[in-house]
Tab-separated table of C-alpha atoms in Angstrom:
chain	number	residue	atom	x	y	z
F	1	MET	CA	0.217	-0.565	0.246
F	2	SER	CA	1.402	3.354	-0.926
F	3	LYS	CA	2.519	5.753	2.393
F	4	LEU	CA	1.194	8.684	1.017
F	5	HIS	CA	-2.335	7.457	0.457
F	6	ARG	CA	-4.115	6.862	3.292
F	7	PRO	CA	-7.842	5.430	2.652
F	8	LEU	CA	-10.710	6.089	5.021
F	9	GLY	CA	-10.210	4.276	8.050
F	10	THR	CA	-6.436	3.779	8.360
F	11	LEU	CA	-5.841	6.988	10.092
F	12	SER	CA	-8.659	6.599	12.787
F	13	ASP	CA	-12.047	5.513	13.283
F	14	GLU	CA	-15.624	6.305	12.865
F	15	ARG	CA	-15.849	8.931	15.639
F	16	ASP	CA	-12.730	10.634	14.466
F	17	PRO	CA	-12.350	9.582	10.721
F	18	VAL	CA	-8.855	11.565	10.309
F	19	ARG	CA	-6.230	12.480	12.822
F	20	LEU	CA	-2.995	13.026	10.743
F	21	THR	CA	-0.208	14.851	12.971
F	22	PRO	CA	2.838	16.051	11.091
F	23	ASP	CA	4.512	13.297	13.264
F	24	SER	CA	2.362	10.644	12.010
F	25	ALA	CA	2.727	11.920	8.304
F	26	GLY	CA	6.444	12.142	8.276
F	27	TRP	CA	7.048	15.728	8.342
F	28	THR	CA	7.149	18.776	10.154
F	29	TYR	CA	4.334	21.518	9.803
F	30	SER	CA	0.997	20.081	8.167
F	31	GLY	CA	-2.101	18.074	9.901
F	32	LEU	CA	-5.739	17.529	9.761
F	33	ARG	CA	-8.441	16.109	12.007
F	34	VAL	CA	-11.887	15.047	11.075
F	35	LEU	CA	-14.276	14.959	13.827
F	36	SER	CA	-17.680	13.567	13.827
F	37	LEU	CA	-19.991	14.393	16.525
F	38	ALA	CA	-23.361	13.362	17.461
F	39	ALA	CA	-26.468	15.677	18.097
F	40	GLY	CA	-26.223	17.081	21.375
F	41	GLU	CA	-22.777	16.180	21.663
F	42	THR	CA	-19.977	18.211	22.936
F	43	ARG	CA	-16.006	17.940	22.464
F	44	ILE	CA	-12.914	19.375	23.556
F	45	VAL	CA	-10.274	19.613	21.471
F	46	ARG	CA	-6.689	21.284	22.917
F	47	THR	CA	-4.597	22.574	20.008
F	48	GLY	CA	-1.023	22.104	21.604
F	49	GLU	CA	1.367	23.449	19.341
F	50	TYR	CA	-0.709	23.798	16.364
F	51	GLU	CA	-3.033	26.449	14.857
F	52	ALA	CA	-6.182	25.552	13.320
F	53	PHE	CA	-9.142	26.214	11.325
F	54	VAL	CA	-12.905	24.889	12.585
F	55	LEU	CA	-14.299	24.307	9.284
F	56	PRO	CA	-18.214	22.454	8.971
F	57	LEU	CA	-18.207	19.708	6.532
F	58	ALA	CA	-21.870	18.752	7.177
F	59	GLY	CA	-23.660	20.416	10.077
F	60	ALA	CA	-23.743	23.303	12.591
F	61	CYS	CA	-21.769	23.936	15.809
F	62	THR	CA	-20.750	26.389	18.481
F	63	VAL	CA	-17.099	27.173	18.852
F	64	ARG	CA	-16.077	28.314	22.167
F	65	VAL	CA	-12.364	29.265	22.825
F	66	ASP	CA	-10.691	31.775	25.335
F	67	GLY	CA	-13.816	33.507	26.498
F	68	GLN	CA	-15.284	33.779	22.985
F	69	VAL	CA	-17.931	32.296	21.313
F	70	PHE	CA	-18.487	31.499	17.334
F	71	GLU	CA	-22.168	30.021	15.780
F	72	LEU	CA	-20.728	28.495	12.835
F	73	ALA	CA	-24.201	27.643	10.455
F	74	GLY	CA	-22.143	25.628	8.261
F	75	ARG	CA	-23.781	23.521	5.730
F	76	ASP	CA	-25.638	20.175	4.688
F	77	SER	CA	-22.792	18.967	2.489
F	78	VAL	CA	-19.468	20.372	0.919
F	79	PHE	CA	-21.487	20.129	-2.341
F	80	THR	CA	-24.583	22.483	-0.960
F	81	ARG	CA	-22.687	25.566	0.052
F	82	VAL	CA	-19.561	27.794	1.101
F	83	THR	CA	-19.485	27.534	4.580
F	84	ASP	CA	-18.524	30.037	7.433
F	85	PHE	CA	-15.481	29.128	9.794
F	86	ALA	CA	-13.553	29.920	12.494
F	87	TYR	CA	-9.430	30.101	13.420
F	88	VAL	CA	-8.289	28.953	16.618
F	89	PRO	CA	-4.833	29.484	17.897
F	90	ARG	CA	-2.208	26.993	19.553
F	91	ASP	CA	-2.293	26.470	23.047
F	92	ALA	CA	-6.091	26.751	23.251
F	93	GLU	CA	-8.708	24.329	24.617
F	94	VAL	CA	-11.656	24.600	22.377
F	95	GLU	CA	-15.314	23.410	22.925
F	96	LEU	CA	-17.213	22.267	19.900
F	97	SER	CA	-20.694	21.645	20.481
F	98	THR	CA	-23.796	20.766	18.037
F	99	ALA	CA	-27.414	20.551	17.935
F	100	GLY	CA	-28.146	18.484	15.368
F	101	GLY	CA	-24.776	16.704	15.185
F	102	ILE	CA	-21.721	17.567	12.709
F	103	GLU	CA	-18.658	16.560	10.501
F	104	VAL	CA	-16.075	19.315	11.343
F	105	ALA	CA	-12.459	19.523	9.202
F	106	LEU	CA	-9.624	20.906	11.323
F	107	PRO	CA	-6.413	21.966	9.141
F	108	MET	CA	-3.951	22.077	11.528
F	109	ALA	CA	-0.303	23.890	11.178
F	110	ARG	CA	2.443	23.660	13.797
F	111	CYS	CA	3.858	27.222	14.599
F	112	THR	CA	5.474	29.621	16.909
F	113	ARG	CA	2.824	32.821	17.070
F	114	ARG	CA	-0.274	32.209	19.228
F	115	LEU	CA	-2.825	34.497	17.298
F	116	GLU	CA	-6.152	35.286	18.898
F	117	PRO	CA	-9.535	33.577	17.679
F	118	ARG	CA	-11.412	34.864	14.563
F	119	TYR	CA	-14.381	33.772	12.861
F	120	GLY	CA	-14.548	33.835	8.866
F	121	PRO	CA	-18.147	34.488	7.743
F	122	ALA	CA	-19.294	32.444	4.561
F	123	GLU	CA	-19.862	35.567	2.616
F	124	ASN	CA	-16.317	37.489	2.845
F	125	VAL	CA	-15.235	33.606	1.116
F	126	PRO	CA	-14.085	34.415	-2.652
F	127	VAL	CA	-15.194	31.748	-5.027
F	128	GLU	CA	-13.197	31.531	-8.040
F	129	VAL	CA	-13.511	29.393	-11.071
F	130	ARG	CA	-10.296	28.300	-12.758
F	131	GLY	CA	-9.298	26.662	-15.698
F	132	ALA	CA	-11.707	26.101	-18.929
F	133	GLY	CA	-13.387	23.193	-20.927
F	134	GLN	CA	-12.290	20.083	-18.814
F	135	ALA	CA	-10.279	21.621	-16.744
F	136	THR	CA	-12.958	24.076	-15.074
F	137	ARG	CA	-13.082	23.699	-11.530
F	138	GLN	CA	-14.121	25.794	-8.671
F	139	VAL	CA	-11.512	26.888	-6.081
F	140	THR	CA	-13.010	28.262	-2.642
F	141	ASN	CA	-10.237	30.368	-1.026
F	142	PHE	CA	-11.107	30.807	2.353
F	143	GLY	CA	-7.867	30.400	4.095
F	144	VAL	CA	-5.168	31.528	1.653
F	145	PRO	CA	-2.646	34.515	1.917
F	146	GLY	CA	-4.079	37.706	0.538
F	147	VAL	CA	-7.645	36.430	1.664
F	148	TRP	CA	-7.164	35.637	5.334
F	149	ASP	CA	-3.924	36.931	6.451
F	150	HIS	CA	-4.439	35.847	10.423
F	151	ALA	CA	-2.741	33.207	10.747
F	152	ASP	CA	1.201	32.049	11.247
F	153	LYS	CA	1.824	29.182	8.874
F	154	LEU	CA	-1.740	27.623	8.272
F	155	ASN	CA	-2.914	27.958	4.118
F	156	ALA	CA	-6.156	25.980	3.441
F	157	CYS	CA	-8.102	25.961	0.578
F	158	GLU	CA	-11.688	23.949	-0.861
F	159	LEU	CA	-11.932	22.369	-4.509
F	160	ILE	CA	-14.716	21.070	-6.232
F	161	THR	CA	-14.328	19.515	-9.305
F	162	PRO	CA	-17.621	18.528	-11.436
F	163	GLY	CA	-17.430	14.813	-12.660
F	164	GLY	CA	-15.386	13.904	-15.639
F	165	ASN	CA	-13.554	17.047	-15.016
F	166	TRP	CA	-9.654	17.560	-14.260
F	167	SER	CA	-8.191	19.506	-11.690
F	168	SER	CA	-4.667	20.561	-9.877
F	169	TYR	CA	-3.593	20.657	-13.937
F	170	PRO	CA	-1.160	21.067	-15.012
F	171	PRO	CA	1.108	19.239	-12.332
F	172	HIS	CA	2.778	21.467	-9.986
F	173	LYS	CA	4.976	21.637	-7.177
F	174	HIS	CA	6.399	23.471	-3.800
F	175	ASP	CA	8.769	21.640	-2.393
F	176	GLU	CA	11.985	24.230	-3.003
F	177	ALA	CA	12.598	27.627	-2.450
F	178	SER	CA	12.730	29.413	-5.600
F	179	ASP	CA	12.103	32.248	-7.866
F	180	CYS	CA	8.529	30.461	-8.340
F	181	GLU	CA	7.687	28.407	-5.098
F	182	VAL	CA	8.118	28.100	-1.580
F	183	VAL	CA	8.307	24.973	0.471
F	184	ASN	CA	4.920	23.357	1.656
F	185	GLU	CA	3.694	20.221	2.935
F	186	GLU	CA	0.233	19.397	1.831
F	187	ILE	CA	-2.782	17.387	2.514
F	188	TYR	CA	-5.861	16.667	-0.137
F	189	TYR	CA	-8.467	15.460	1.791
F	190	PHE	CA	-11.364	14.122	-0.385
F	191	ARG	CA	-15.113	13.984	-0.366
F	192	VAL	CA	-16.961	12.430	-3.690
F	193	ALA	CA	-20.390	12.731	-4.052
F	194	GLY	CA	-22.578	9.952	-5.098
F	195	ARG	CA	-25.608	9.659	-7.909
F	196	ASP	CA	-27.111	12.523	-6.605
F	197	GLY	CA	-24.365	14.662	-6.949
F	198	VAL	CA	-24.516	16.025	-3.306
F	199	THR	CA	-24.192	13.466	-0.773
F	200	PRO	CA	-20.911	11.790	-0.388
F	201	SER	CA	-20.719	8.331	-0.714
F	202	ARG	CA	-18.256	5.645	-1.073
F	203	GLU	CA	-19.651	4.605	-4.323
F	204	GLY	CA	-18.160	7.292	-6.833
F	205	PHE	CA	-14.262	7.386	-7.294
F	206	GLY	CA	-11.644	9.909	-8.433
F	207	LEU	CA	-8.068	9.578	-9.763
F	208	HIS	CA	-4.787	11.483	-8.209
F	209	ARG	CA	-1.553	11.686	-9.631
F	210	THR	CA	1.827	12.410	-7.783
F	211	TYR	CA	5.426	12.333	-9.092
F	212	THR	CA	9.112	13.333	-9.089
F	213	SER	CA	11.253	14.301	-11.476
F	214	ASP	CA	13.890	11.679	-10.707
F	215	GLY	CA	11.074	8.794	-10.855
F	216	GLU	CA	11.375	8.417	-6.668
F	217	LEU	CA	7.716	8.983	-6.543
F	218	ASP	CA	5.550	7.903	-9.272
F	219	GLU	CA	1.688	7.375	-7.763
F	220	ASP	CA	-1.590	6.952	-9.777
F	221	VAL	CA	-4.440	6.517	-7.234
F	222	ALA	CA	-8.003	5.555	-6.838
F	223	VAL	CA	-9.416	7.939	-4.514
F	224	ARG	CA	-12.758	7.655	-2.861
F	225	ASP	CA	-14.989	9.706	-0.086
F	226	GLY	CA	-12.696	10.334	3.224
F	227	ASP	CA	-9.449	9.314	1.375
F	228	VAL	CA	-6.680	11.499	2.466
F	229	PHE	CA	-3.609	11.849	0.301
F	230	LEU	CA	-0.002	13.326	1.215
F	231	ILE	CA	2.461	15.322	-0.758
F	232	PRO	CA	5.851	15.548	0.645
F	233	ARG	CA	7.490	16.681	-2.042
F	234	GLY	CA	7.280	16.557	-6.024
F	235	TYR	CA	4.388	17.333	-9.137
F	236	HIS	CA	0.955	16.282	-8.100
F	237	GLY	CA	-2.174	16.641	-10.701
F	238	PRO	CA	-3.949	15.935	-12.179
F	239	CYS	CA	-7.304	14.734	-9.952
F	240	VAL	CA	-9.721	13.414	-11.943
F	241	ALA	CA	-13.252	13.221	-10.873
F	242	ALA	CA	-14.761	10.292	-12.514
F	243	PRO	CA	-17.677	11.285	-14.651
F	244	GLY	CA	-21.157	10.942	-12.865
F	245	TYR	CA	-19.325	11.998	-9.410
F	246	PRO	CA	-18.203	15.216	-8.629
F	247	MET	CA	-15.017	15.831	-6.293
F	248	TYR	CA	-14.144	17.683	-3.336
F	249	TYR	CA	-10.671	18.283	-2.026
F	250	LEU	CA	-9.604	20.365	1.230
F	251	ASN	CA	-6.165	21.381	0.745
F	252	VAL	CA	-3.990	21.855	3.875
F	253	LEU	CA	-1.012	23.620	3.303
F	254	ALA	CA	2.347	24.832	5.689
F	255	GLY	CA	5.771	25.117	5.560
F	256	PRO	CA	9.144	26.870	7.198
F	257	ALA	CA	8.462	30.272	5.158
F	258	GLU	CA	8.363	32.975	7.598
F	259	GLU	CA	5.577	34.337	5.481
F	260	ARG	CA	2.606	32.279	4.248
F	261	SER	CA	2.453	31.797	0.370
F	262	MET	CA	1.144	28.806	-1.775
F	263	ALA	CA	3.283	29.744	-4.606
F	264	PHE	CA	4.488	26.893	-6.848
F	265	CYS	CA	6.115	25.673	-10.055
F	266	ASP	CA	4.127	23.902	-13.012
F	267	ASP	CA	5.628	21.051	-14.658
F	268	PRO	CA	7.604	22.761	-17.781
F	269	ALA	CA	6.431	19.374	-19.753
F	270	HIS	CA	3.029	20.498	-19.049
F	271	GLY	CA	2.504	24.301	-18.266
F	272	TRP	CA	1.730	25.233	-22.158
F	273	VAL	CA	-1.819	23.843	-21.167
F	274	ARG	CA	-2.884	27.309	-19.490
F	275	GLU	CA	-2.321	28.961	-22.466
F	276	THR	CA	-4.993	27.222	-24.306
F	277	TRP	CA	-7.822	27.720	-21.806
F	278	GLU	CA	-8.093	31.497	-22.960
F	279	ASP	CA	-9.464	30.197	-26.370
F	280	GLN	CA	-11.973	27.574	-24.473
F	281	GLU	CA	-15.411	27.902	-22.857
F	282	LEU	CA	-15.983	27.867	-19.099
F	283	ASP	CA	-17.903	24.741	-17.862
F	284	PRO	CA	-21.577	26.129	-16.978
F	285	ARG	CA	-21.366	23.850	-13.927
F	286	CYS	CA	-18.951	25.962	-12.106
F	287	PRO	CA	-18.946	27.662	-9.945
F	288	VAL	CA	-21.223	24.813	-8.221
F	289	THR	CA	-21.507	26.655	-4.461
F	290	SER	CA	-21.577	30.371	-3.330
F	291	HIS	CA	-22.465	31.529	0.510
F	292	GLU	CA	-26.340	31.355	-0.558
F	293	GLY	CA	-26.154	27.597	-1.524
F	294	ARG	CA	-26.021	25.677	-4.963
F	295	VAL	CA	-25.698	27.985	-7.965
F	296	SER	CA	-25.724	25.053	-10.722
């Protein structure tokens, strides 16, 4: 089995579907937890040396931290709406409570500075349509530099790729400090919709590729709902959504740079593809969601 592909169930259990620390990933900065809380349940999360976002995947919750209270309206599914979220600092005790039940992601980064907790309204989250033709996809930039600057190391965004389309393309990398890239460890957390295009299901699947120029990494894997893939280095992309099954993924990035950045370099063998998008129509299925709900 690939050490980079972590299928659902290999990282934790039903109560905590994902528990990935930098140590268990084999690197230094990026981590991810996904928690499942039943209706009426309350959980305490101690952040320790990590800052984090509290990002509802399905459901709503109340976040209490450092004497502040944030009511997260959340969403029914990652395929139905852009959600509000909260930032919580390192060395914090975070209380999560929910009336109706929630599945919530905590993208994390090991950091040194302790910032104040803060609420992120859904209506302030930019939704970008990237690419063209069969490479059209939605990028939801809730936690990226220039949009959300209230973080020390943590970067995060969401993508939705309509069924049959390609994303994370052209393949790109960010594993060295150069004129076009910075060093970032990256996590892909996948959700795949079933036949209704809205409800996550293990029935559907997508494909993901990661490789290096020296051939040391060369992986093509099928990913299903709830899977995780780690990018320690090398080019990654494309992510391909099988026809009929829209694909979502949460990207979590962090690295050693003093200033947060998501800069990358394309694989020079494929970067020319970007120039072809000017002559192609956008897929009308994008954008898929906004803070008000489904668009298409």
